[in-house]
Tab-separated table of C-alpha atoms in Angstrom:
chain	number	residue	atom	x	y	z
D	1	MET	CA	20.108	33.513	31.901
D	2	LYS	CA	23.298	31.565	31.595
D	3	VAL	CA	25.385	30.906	28.409
D	4	LYS	CA	24.768	27.227	28.825
D	5	ASP	CA	21.052	27.872	28.367
D	6	ILE	CA	21.470	29.543	25.007
D	7	MET	CA	24.618	28.005	23.537
D	8	LEU	CA	24.589	25.553	20.585
D	9	ARG	CA	25.698	22.271	22.205
D	10	ASN	CA	27.875	21.344	19.285
D	11	THR	CA	31.511	20.709	19.970
D	12	ALA	CA	32.527	19.860	16.344
D	13	SER	CA	36.232	21.033	16.121
D	14	VAL	CA	39.399	20.419	14.239
D	15	LEU	CA	43.071	19.850	15.068
D	16	PRO	CA	45.743	22.452	14.088
D	17	GLU	CA	47.236	19.849	11.705
D	18	CYS	CA	43.944	19.506	9.684
D	19	ASN	CA	44.455	20.755	6.160
D	20	LEU	CA	42.492	23.574	4.486
D	21	GLU	CA	40.629	21.260	2.019
D	22	GLU	CA	39.339	19.171	4.942
D	23	VAL	CA	38.346	21.984	7.188
D	24	ILE	CA	36.346	23.652	4.381
D	25	LYS	CA	34.594	20.337	3.757
D	26	ILE	CA	33.976	19.825	7.533
D	27	MET	CA	32.451	23.370	7.909
D	28	ALA	CA	30.172	22.545	4.831
D	29	LEU	CA	28.992	19.294	6.220
D	30	GLN	CA	28.522	20.610	9.714
D	31	ARG	CA	26.805	23.737	8.199
D	32	MET	CA	29.162	26.161	10.097
D	33	ASN	CA	30.673	29.285	9.036
D	34	GLY	CA	33.583	28.774	11.583
D	35	ILE	CA	34.883	26.170	13.787
D	36	PRO	CA	37.049	25.958	16.970
D	37	VAL	CA	40.573	24.510	16.649
D	38	VAL	CA	41.497	22.192	19.562
D	39	ASP	CA	44.546	20.196	20.798
D	40	GLU	CA	44.629	16.532	21.404
D	41	ASN	CA	43.075	17.120	24.824
D	42	GLN	CA	40.150	19.040	23.507
D	43	LYS	CA	41.376	22.450	24.728
D	44	VAL	CA	40.654	25.305	22.507
D	45	VAL	CA	43.701	26.680	20.811
D	46	GLY	CA	42.346	28.847	18.001
D	47	PHE	CA	39.309	29.327	15.658
D	48	ILE	CA	39.080	29.388	12.059
D	49	SER	CA	36.227	30.820	9.824
D	50	ASN	CA	35.468	31.098	6.070
D	51	HIS	CA	36.238	34.668	6.566
D	52	ASP	CA	39.782	33.983	7.915
D	53	ILE	CA	40.494	31.770	4.915
D	54	ILE	CA	39.381	34.222	2.392
D	55	LYS	CA	41.191	37.089	4.197
D	56	ALA	CA	44.380	35.061	4.260
D	57	LEU	CA	44.312	34.052	0.600
D	58	LEU	CA	42.947	37.389	-0.705
D	59	PRO	CA	44.176	40.025	1.886
D	60	ASN	CA	42.459	43.046	0.194
D	61	TYR	CA	39.119	41.293	-0.502
D	62	LEU	CA	37.078	43.607	1.601
D	63	GLY	CA	38.284	46.542	-0.499
D	64	ILE	CA	37.301	44.975	-3.759
D	65	ILE	CA	34.143	42.992	-2.900
D	66	ASN	CA	31.808	45.596	-4.282
D	67	SER	CA	33.932	46.523	-7.288
D	68	ASN	CA	34.063	45.137	-10.701
D	69	THR	CA	37.483	43.706	-10.045
D	70	PHE	CA	35.912	40.978	-7.818
D	71	ILE	CA	35.427	38.557	-10.755
D	72	THR	CA	39.080	38.503	-11.606
D	73	GLU	CA	39.940	38.316	-7.849
D	74	PHE	CA	37.466	35.315	-7.628
D	75	ILE	CA	39.432	33.437	-10.195
D	76	HIS	CA	42.527	34.197	-8.254
D	77	LEU	CA	40.914	32.997	-5.019
D	78	SER	CA	40.070	29.614	-6.701
D	79	LYS	CA	43.512	29.075	-7.770
D	80	LYS	CA	44.881	30.067	-4.377
D	81	LEU	CA	42.525	27.616	-2.662
D	82	ARG	CA	43.755	24.811	-4.656
D	83	GLU	CA	47.316	25.916	-4.132
D	84	TYR	CA	46.913	26.030	-0.290
D	85	ALA	CA	44.561	23.037	-0.061
D	86	ASN	CA	47.202	20.963	1.809
D	87	HIS	CA	48.335	23.688	4.073
D	88	LYS	CA	47.425	23.305	7.724
D	89	VAL	CA	44.694	25.108	9.614
D	90	GLU	CA	47.242	26.476	12.184
D	91	GLU	CA	48.569	28.745	9.338
D	92	PHE	CA	45.221	30.475	9.013
D	93	MET	CA	43.509	30.185	12.390
D	94	LYS	CA	43.098	33.107	14.862
D	95	ARG	CA	45.144	32.234	17.923
D	96	ASP	CA	44.429	34.849	20.560
D	97	ILE	CA	40.724	33.896	20.831
D	98	LYS	CA	38.023	34.921	23.260
D	99	THR	CA	35.941	32.186	25.074
D	100	VAL	CA	33.202	32.334	27.498
D	101	ASN	CA	32.372	30.096	30.428
D	102	GLU	CA	29.060	28.215	30.360
D	103	ASP	CA	27.989	29.791	33.705
D	104	ASP	CA	28.666	33.248	32.562
D	105	ASN	CA	25.519	35.283	31.713
D	106	GLU	CA	24.234	36.381	28.234
D	107	VAL	CA	25.223	39.893	28.822
D	108	MET	CA	28.827	39.061	29.156
D	109	ALA	CA	28.639	36.862	25.943
D	110	ALA	CA	26.899	39.719	23.991
D	111	ASP	CA	29.550	42.248	25.269
D	112	MET	CA	32.379	40.118	24.076
D	113	LEU	CA	30.716	39.385	20.698
D	114	ILE	CA	30.235	43.185	20.175
D	115	ARG	CA	33.496	44.439	21.696
D	116	TYR	CA	35.675	42.190	19.847
D	117	ARG	CA	33.651	42.057	16.542
D	118	ILE	CA	33.429	38.344	16.427
D	119	HIS	CA	30.732	36.080	15.247
D	120	HIS	CA	31.410	32.870	17.333
D	121	LEU	CA	32.283	32.437	20.937
D	122	PRO	CA	33.486	29.036	22.084
D	123	VAL	CA	31.991	27.989	25.379
D	124	ILE	CA	34.199	26.327	28.009
D	125	ARG	CA	33.682	24.197	31.071
D	126	ASN	CA	36.778	23.370	33.199
D	127	GLY	CA	38.797	24.497	30.158
D	128	TYR	CA	37.101	22.032	27.777
D	129	LEU	CA	34.926	22.995	24.747
D	130	VAL	CA	31.215	22.309	25.484
D	131	GLY	CA	29.501	24.517	22.971
D	132	ILE	CA	29.379	27.669	20.880
D	133	VAL	CA	27.489	30.877	21.113
D	134	THR	CA	26.736	33.278	18.260
D	135	MET	CA	24.806	36.639	18.149
D	136	LYS	CA	21.959	34.841	16.442
D	137	ASP	CA	21.571	32.502	19.503
D	138	LEU	CA	21.774	35.468	21.776
D	139	LEU	CA	19.041	37.508	19.920
D	140	LYS	CA	16.756	34.485	19.753
D	141	ALA	CA	17.225	33.798	23.451
D	142	MET	CA	16.678	37.527	24.350
D	143	LEU	CA	13.414	37.506	22.374
D	144	GLU	CA	12.264	34.378	24.030
D	145	ASN	CA	13.376	35.143	27.546
D	146	LYS	CA	10.276	35.122	29.865
D	147	GLU	CA	12.255	36.842	32.691
D	148	ASN	CA	12.768	39.924	30.576
D	149	GLN	CA	9.055	39.860	29.504
D	150	GLU	CA	7.979	39.578	33.198
D	151	ASN	CA	10.275	42.577	34.219
D	152	GLU	CA	8.841	44.683	31.404
D	153	LYS	CA	5.278	43.986	32.708
D	154	VAL	CA	6.302	45.104	36.235
D	155	GLU	CA	7.826	48.310	34.835
D	156	VAL	CA	4.591	49.219	32.883
D	157	LYS	CA	2.543	48.892	36.095
J	1	MET	CA	30.780	13.673	31.631
J	2	ILE	CA	29.257	10.549	30.303
J	3	THR	CA	29.963	10.056	26.665
J	4	THR	CA	28.113	7.732	24.428
J	5	VAL	CA	28.901	6.276	21.023
J	6	THR	CA	26.345	5.499	18.287
J	7	LEU	CA	27.920	4.469	14.890
J	8	ASN	CA	24.680	3.727	13.142
J	9	PRO	CA	22.022	6.102	14.384
J	10	ALA	CA	18.635	6.491	12.874
J	11	ILE	CA	15.564	8.612	12.956
J	12	ASP	CA	12.563	6.626	13.788
J	13	ILE	CA	9.440	7.800	12.063
J	14	THR	CA	6.328	6.395	13.514
J	15	LEU	CA	3.226	6.743	11.379
J	16	GLU	CA	-0.095	6.006	13.273
J	17	LEU	CA	-3.302	5.293	11.564
J	18	ASN	CA	-6.712	3.610	12.154
J	19	GLN	CA	-6.101	0.921	9.441
J	20	PHE	CA	-3.158	0.398	7.114
J	21	ILE	CA	-4.413	-0.858	3.820
J	22	LEU	CA	-1.966	-1.773	1.017
J	23	ASN	CA	-2.333	-0.213	-2.391
J	24	GLU	CA	-4.766	2.332	-0.909
J	25	TYR	CA	-4.532	6.039	0.111
J	26	ASN	CA	-3.924	5.977	3.857
J	27	LEU	CA	-4.410	9.054	5.965
J	28	VAL	CA	-1.867	9.214	8.780
J	29	HIS	CA	-3.294	10.565	12.148
J	30	GLN	CA	-0.017	11.058	14.085
J	31	VAL	CA	3.585	11.309	13.084
J	32	SER	CA	6.550	11.348	15.447
J	33	ARG	CA	10.260	11.634	14.530
J	34	ILE	CA	12.482	10.392	17.260
J	35	PRO	CA	16.330	10.087	17.035
J	36	GLY	CA	17.248	6.514	17.834
J	37	GLY	CA	20.190	4.142	18.205
J	38	LYS	CA	21.483	2.618	21.394
J	39	GLY	CA	24.110	5.192	22.426
J	40	ILE	CA	21.707	8.094	21.721
J	41	ASN	CA	19.177	6.383	23.982
J	42	VAL	CA	21.703	6.159	26.716
J	43	SER	CA	22.484	9.904	26.335
J	44	LYS	CA	18.725	10.574	26.559
J	45	ALA	CA	18.291	8.635	29.684
J	46	VAL	CA	21.419	10.234	31.304
J	47	ARG	CA	19.923	13.690	30.417
J	48	ALA	CA	16.518	12.655	31.867
J	49	TYR	CA	18.303	12.171	35.199
J	50	GLY	CA	19.979	15.558	34.803
J	51	SER	CA	23.564	14.547	34.293
J	52	ASP	CA	25.926	15.815	31.546
J	53	THR	CA	26.325	13.743	28.471
J	54	MET	CA	27.956	14.037	25.025
J	55	ALA	CA	26.901	11.909	21.948
J	56	LEU	CA	29.430	10.869	19.363
J	57	GLY	CA	29.109	8.926	16.137
J	58	PHE	CA	28.270	9.409	12.513
J	59	LEU	CA	25.486	11.655	11.002
J	60	GLY	CA	24.754	12.540	7.391
J	61	GLY	CA	22.536	14.791	5.309
J	62	ASN	CA	19.351	16.417	6.389
J	63	THR	CA	18.259	13.533	8.597
J	64	GLY	CA	21.631	13.813	10.413
J	65	HIS	CA	21.161	17.467	11.064
J	66	LEU	CA	17.636	16.697	12.303
J	67	ILE	CA	18.904	14.144	14.865
J	68	ALA	CA	21.734	16.591	16.059
J	69	ASP	CA	19.154	19.454	16.476
J	70	LYS	CA	16.805	17.267	18.566
J	71	LEU	CA	19.595	16.017	20.768
J	72	ARG	CA	20.830	19.506	21.473
J	73	ASP	CA	17.271	20.467	22.281
J	74	TYR	CA	17.268	17.663	24.887
J	75	GLY	CA	20.386	19.240	26.430
J	76	ILE	CA	22.823	16.674	24.999
J	77	ILE	CA	26.140	17.935	23.723
J	78	THR	CA	26.840	16.609	20.291
J	79	ASN	CA	30.231	15.910	18.447
J	80	PHE	CA	29.346	13.757	15.417
J	81	TRP	CA	31.404	13.259	12.387
J	82	HIS	CA	29.226	14.342	9.495
J	83	ILE	CA	29.386	12.188	6.290
J	84	GLU	CA	28.027	12.856	2.897
J	85	GLU	CA	25.591	9.922	2.733
J	86	GLU	CA	22.234	10.312	4.542
J	87	THR	CA	21.730	8.898	7.886
J	88	ARG	CA	19.138	6.012	7.933
J	89	THR	CA	15.493	6.321	8.509
J	90	ASN	CA	13.323	3.671	10.055
J	91	ILE	CA	9.641	3.711	9.268
J	92	ILE	CA	7.191	2.173	11.851
J	93	ILE	CA	3.630	1.819	10.708
J	94	VAL	CA	1.218	1.418	13.656
J	95	ASP	CA	-2.262	0.050	12.644
J	96	HIS	CA	-4.606	0.516	15.587
J	97	LYS	CA	-7.458	-1.541	14.203
J	98	ASN	CA	-5.357	-4.666	13.509
J	99	GLN	CA	-3.006	-3.949	16.341
J	100	THR	CA	-0.050	-4.322	14.110
J	101	HIS	CA	3.461	-2.677	14.055
J	102	THR	CA	5.294	-2.852	10.686
J	103	LEU	CA	9.006	-1.799	10.809
J	104	LEU	CA	10.807	-0.890	7.568
J	105	SER	CA	14.367	-0.829	8.512
J	106	ASP	CA	17.094	1.081	6.568
J	107	PRO	CA	20.545	-0.423	6.571
J	108	GLY	CA	22.219	2.921	6.752
J	109	PRO	CA	25.247	4.527	5.070
J	110	LYS	CA	28.663	3.021	4.359
J	111	ILE	CA	31.477	4.437	6.500
J	112	CYS	CA	34.799	4.730	4.688
J	113	LYS	CA	38.261	4.316	6.245
J	114	ARG	CA	38.934	8.062	6.239
J	115	ASP	CA	35.636	8.750	8.146
J	116	LEU	CA	36.513	6.139	10.672
J	117	GLU	CA	39.967	7.697	11.235
J	118	HIS	CA	38.427	11.118	11.732
J	119	PHE	CA	35.906	9.669	14.180
J	120	LYS	CA	38.656	7.941	16.200
J	121	SER	CA	40.506	11.255	16.453
J	122	ILE	CA	37.437	13.041	17.798
J	123	PHE	CA	36.690	10.092	20.153
J	124	SER	CA	40.295	10.255	21.498
J	125	ARG	CA	40.127	13.970	22.142
J	126	VAL	CA	36.850	13.761	23.787
J	127	MET	CA	38.051	11.123	26.202
J	128	SER	CA	39.906	14.038	27.871
J	129	GLN	CA	36.759	15.522	29.209
J	130	SER	CA	34.978	12.168	29.834
J	131	LYS	CA	34.816	10.008	32.890
J	132	ILE	CA	32.808	7.110	31.344
J	133	VAL	CA	32.076	6.115	27.765
J	134	VAL	CA	29.129	3.833	26.766
J	135	ILE	CA	29.878	1.998	23.538
J	136	SER	CA	26.805	0.305	22.130
J	137	GLY	CA	24.787	-0.791	19.186
J	138	SER	CA	25.157	-2.310	15.746
J	139	LEU	CA	27.917	-1.254	13.273
J	140	PRO	CA	27.432	0.499	9.922
J	141	ILE	CA	28.337	-1.354	6.693
J	142	ASP	CA	32.092	-1.885	6.221
J	143	VAL	CA	33.234	-1.088	9.709
J	144	ASP	CA	35.649	-3.702	11.104
J	145	ASN	CA	34.216	-5.883	13.897
J	146	ASP	CA	37.072	-4.895	16.350
J	147	ILE	CA	36.194	-1.249	16.289
J	148	TYR	CA	34.771	-1.474	19.766
J	149	TYR	CA	37.937	-3.101	21.006
J	150	GLN	CA	39.940	-0.151	19.448
J	151	LEU	CA	37.615	2.497	21.044
J	152	ILE	CA	37.826	0.938	24.600
J	153	GLU	CA	41.639	0.828	24.201
J	154	LEU	CA	41.645	4.482	23.356
J	155	ALA	CA	39.367	5.236	26.214
J	156	HIS	CA	41.727	3.315	28.591
J	157	GLN	CA	44.695	5.368	27.370
J	158	LYS	CA	42.904	8.432	28.843
J	159	LYS	CA	41.865	6.580	31.942
J	160	VAL	CA	38.202	6.521	31.057
J	161	LYS	CA	36.048	3.622	32.114
J	162	ALA	CA	34.143	1.874	29.311
J	163	LEU	CA	30.712	0.121	29.270
J	164	LEU	CA	30.101	-2.184	26.311
J	165	ASP	CA	26.753	-3.421	24.968
J	166	ALA	CA	27.014	-5.172	21.696
J	167	SER	CA	26.235	-8.587	20.166
J	168	GLY	CA	28.156	-11.421	18.502
J	169	ILE	CA	31.761	-11.127	17.414
J	170	VAL	CA	31.793	-7.434	18.024
J	171	PHE	CA	30.831	-7.970	21.680
J	172	GLU	CA	33.444	-10.719	22.006
J	173	LYS	CA	36.230	-8.771	20.460
J	174	GLY	CA	35.339	-5.828	22.527
J	175	LEU	CA	35.586	-7.865	25.726
J	176	GLU	CA	39.337	-8.390	24.955
J	177	ALA	CA	39.922	-4.673	25.761
J	178	LYS	CA	38.412	-5.366	29.266
J	179	PRO	CA	35.665	-2.743	29.640
J	180	ILE	CA	34.486	-2.197	33.320
J	181	LEU	CA	30.919	-3.413	32.448
J	182	ALA	CA	29.758	-5.578	29.669
J	183	LYS	CA	26.281	-6.519	28.594
J	184	PRO	CA	25.561	-8.778	25.587
J	185	ASP	CA	22.656	-7.725	23.286
J	186	LEU	CA	20.777	-10.925	23.147
J	187	ARG	CA	18.013	-9.757	20.754
J	188	ALA	CA	20.138	-9.804	17.675
J	189	THR	CA	21.670	-13.265	18.186
J	190	GLY	CA	18.639	-15.279	19.394
J	191	ASN	CA	19.831	-15.179	23.049
J	192	ARG	CA	23.206	-16.553	21.985
J	193	VAL	CA	26.613	-15.554	23.556
J	194	PHE	CA	29.905	-17.574	23.143
J	195	ASP	CA	28.000	-20.083	21.061
J	196	LYS	CA	25.623	-20.915	23.965
J	197	VAL	CA	21.914	-20.065	24.087
J	198	ILE	CA	20.880	-18.460	27.318
J	199	ASP	CA	17.369	-19.909	28.057
J	200	ASP	CA	17.457	-20.194	31.913
J	201	GLN	CA	18.987	-18.504	34.899
J	202	GLU	CA	21.701	-21.172	35.233
J	203	THR	CA	23.048	-20.557	31.691
J	204	ALA	CA	22.710	-16.730	32.427
J	205	ILE	CA	24.947	-17.082	35.374
J	206	LYS	CA	27.505	-19.234	33.612
J	207	ILE	CA	27.765	-16.699	30.752
J	208	ALA	CA	28.119	-13.907	33.272
J	209	HIS	CA	31.081	-15.666	34.908
J	210	GLU	CA	32.600	-16.351	31.455
J	211	ILE	CA	32.456	-12.535	30.916
J	212	ILE	CA	34.010	-11.798	34.377
J	213	ASN	CA	36.758	-14.391	33.655
J	214	ARG	CA	37.683	-12.293	30.519
J	215	GLY	CA	38.661	-9.378	32.748
J	216	VAL	CA	35.311	-7.518	33.060
J	217	GLU	CA	34.298	-6.173	36.505
J	218	ILE	CA	30.399	-6.239	36.165
J	219	ALA	CA	28.600	-8.537	33.768
J	220	VAL	CA	24.799	-7.860	33.030
J	221	ILE	CA	22.747	-10.463	31.337
J	222	SER	CA	19.072	-9.554	30.565
J	223	TYR	CA	17.833	-12.974	29.864
J	224	GLN	CA	14.181	-12.269	30.206
J	225	ASP	CA	12.198	-8.938	29.746
J	226	THR	CA	11.945	-8.450	33.495
J	227	LYS	CA	14.818	-10.503	34.798
J	228	ASP	CA	18.530	-9.641	34.841
J	229	ILE	CA	21.530	-11.425	36.244
J	230	ILE	CA	24.344	-9.063	37.418
J	231	ALA	CA	27.697	-10.630	38.398
J	232	THR	CA	31.048	-9.362	39.708
J	233	LYS	CA	34.020	-11.450	40.613
J	234	GLU	CA	32.609	-12.193	44.171
J	235	GLU	CA	28.883	-11.849	43.775
J	236	VAL	CA	25.912	-12.792	41.767
J	237	TRP	CA	22.585	-10.905	41.905
J	238	LEU	CA	19.159	-11.587	40.302
J	239	ALA	CA	17.185	-8.209	39.659
J	240	GLU	CA	13.546	-8.391	38.793
J	241	THR	CA	10.965	-5.709	38.215
J	242	ILE	CA	7.566	-6.344	39.869
J	243	ASP	CA	4.693	-6.159	37.458
J	244	GLN	CA	4.173	-2.725	35.958
J	245	LYS	CA	2.114	-1.452	33.102
J	246	VAL	CA	4.849	-1.119	30.473
J	247	VAL	CA	4.021	1.339	27.706
J	248	ASN	CA	7.333	1.455	25.762
J	249	ILE	CA	10.110	-1.100	25.617
J	250	ILE	CA	12.330	0.990	23.281
J	251	GLY	CA	15.310	2.278	25.141
J	252	THR	CA	14.681	0.294	28.425
J	253	ALA	CA	17.981	-1.572	28.217
J	254	GLU	CA	19.841	1.671	27.389
J	255	ALA	CA	18.188	3.529	30.333
J	256	MET	CA	19.490	0.664	32.600
J	257	LEU	CA	23.034	1.125	31.107
J	258	ALA	CA	22.586	4.865	31.679
J	259	GLY	CA	21.755	4.093	35.421
J	260	PHE	CA	24.921	2.096	35.784
J	261	ALA	CA	26.980	4.855	34.018
J	262	ILE	CA	25.535	7.484	36.367
J	263	LYS	CA	26.513	5.469	39.483
J	264	LEU	CA	29.904	4.441	38.264
J	265	VAL	CA	30.845	8.067	37.436
J	266	GLN	CA	30.144	9.238	40.978
J	267	GLU	CA	33.145	9.897	43.296
J	268	GLU	CA	31.824	8.051	46.212
J	269	LYS	CA	31.362	4.268	45.689
J	270	GLU	CA	28.011	2.802	46.522
J	271	GLU	CA	27.112	-0.706	47.405
J	272	THR	CA	26.474	-3.067	44.624
J	273	ASP	CA	22.929	-3.742	45.410
J	274	LYS	CA	22.139	0.060	45.479
J	275	VAL	CA	23.827	0.487	42.127
J	276	ILE	CA	21.790	-2.456	40.644
J	277	ARG	CA	18.506	-1.198	42.102
J	278	PHE	CA	19.117	2.236	40.710
J	279	ALA	CA	20.110	1.012	37.274
J	280	MET	CA	16.972	-1.286	37.087
J	281	ALA	CA	14.775	1.645	38.303
J	282	CYS	CA	16.028	3.751	35.392
J	283	GLY	CA	15.203	1.002	32.916
J	284	LEU	CA	11.679	0.678	34.445
J	285	ALA	CA	11.099	4.467	34.548
J	286	SER	CA	11.859	4.451	30.814
J	287	ALA	CA	9.482	1.477	30.271
J	288	LEU	CA	6.633	3.344	31.965
J	289	THR	CA	7.033	6.388	29.895
J	290	GLU	CA	5.996	6.931	26.226
J	291	GLU	CA	9.001	7.033	23.876
J	292	GLU	CA	8.500	10.645	22.869
J	293	GLU	CA	8.416	11.741	26.509
J	294	PHE	CA	11.077	11.921	29.086
J	295	HIS	CA	11.149	10.275	32.356
J	296	THR	CA	12.279	12.303	35.285
J	297	ARG	CA	14.521	11.836	38.339
J	298	GLU	CA	11.285	11.589	40.463
J	299	ASP	CA	9.919	8.822	38.221
J	300	ILE	CA	13.131	6.833	38.831
J	301	ASP	CA	12.740	7.289	42.708
J	302	ARG	CA	9.054	6.168	42.286
J	303	CYS	CA	10.346	2.989	40.503
J	304	LEU	CA	12.888	2.033	43.154
J	305	PRO	CA	10.362	0.037	45.322
J	306	TYR	CA	9.308	-1.977	42.224
J	307	ILE	CA	12.750	-3.707	41.901
J	308	LYS	CA	13.400	-6.882	43.700
J	309	ILE	CA	17.075	-7.871	44.201
J	310	THR	CA	18.181	-11.313	45.458
J	311	LYS	CA	21.824	-12.070	46.085
J	312	LEU	CA	22.462	-15.535	44.750
J	313	LYS	CA	26.102	-15.733	45.791
């Protein structure tokens, strides 16, 4: 199975100059938790997720998320979001991002998602963005993969 | 990569029933939901042949997501700008007893200037990974009629060939940017182009020459259901399909455009008559296949002998 057989063929992306308010709206309308950042030639230069935004504006939020202080931190986050609404995506995006080629296999994609603890893997063809793969897509594909089912039957015999 | 643009897509919901009676409870026997719009249909035909394609345009709301999901299932890459207003829905009621088709057409959402600027930014970026772009179809409310001119100019800046299929003033303005191929959509204008009505072969040839004189390399005039005039600077061809049992006319013209795009994107150049025959066979293969199904590369091969081509000049 190749990555191109399981990827989500959506190449929605934003430019590094896009501001925070816009990228939040774009992710909401696209129903995505994260979106690749590309240059003027559609080459991937970064990735931004909801998590990256919250982490940048509320650096210790993972530590307080299950505590009572989260409510006050939440108000703080709202304020910060408004304050940073016009700041550019390039301030918040991850730059050194992992990508996978569309002809690579699913094992390689799964390995990268787990090894680097990431949720989205942009898929590339000739250096250009052609899709995105997530652990959810991989799990679904593994479950439905007929090749695997056939191999299991052979093993049982 | 063959990229297509659909600024005003729709989901076509076809409701089939034995008899449609007004003011009564009507039980629908079959429902189909198919993404529609000229550019989308071109992408579907490109994909049916097995080539890579990306669809661009505007989508909105749940209908928009339904269209995007279906296109991705077909193997089409999507890069739509999502808007807040819902994408339009066309309802087609098919009454088998009375043999009627009733179409209820939704005008679609408004596109604001900000949305258009975002779309142009996406379009320009995507041109970097495209070899050909097919720009076709009607415009949403409030979009300037020179938008296709602007898009063709943006494509040319990245050395991408453009194919134009539009009607009226939008078509004429688009021609000013000199696309490689242009085909007026005659249905929306009562067969009228440049203020002339195309009602015979002679007028079709005249109009084709007028298009060529405006800097286009290939002009295509579908002046009858089964007859097309294709002109270049040096040649004029008449292409006809020999009688076949047509089951679906939706998407035929777009499948023909897809055929031209597939051939023009190839590295090695083919003779004009071969390109025309292939494009017409793509159109015929689509016409012989139900709308919700996909024709195949083999269907196109099977259709090639049913295309008659005559060189008129």
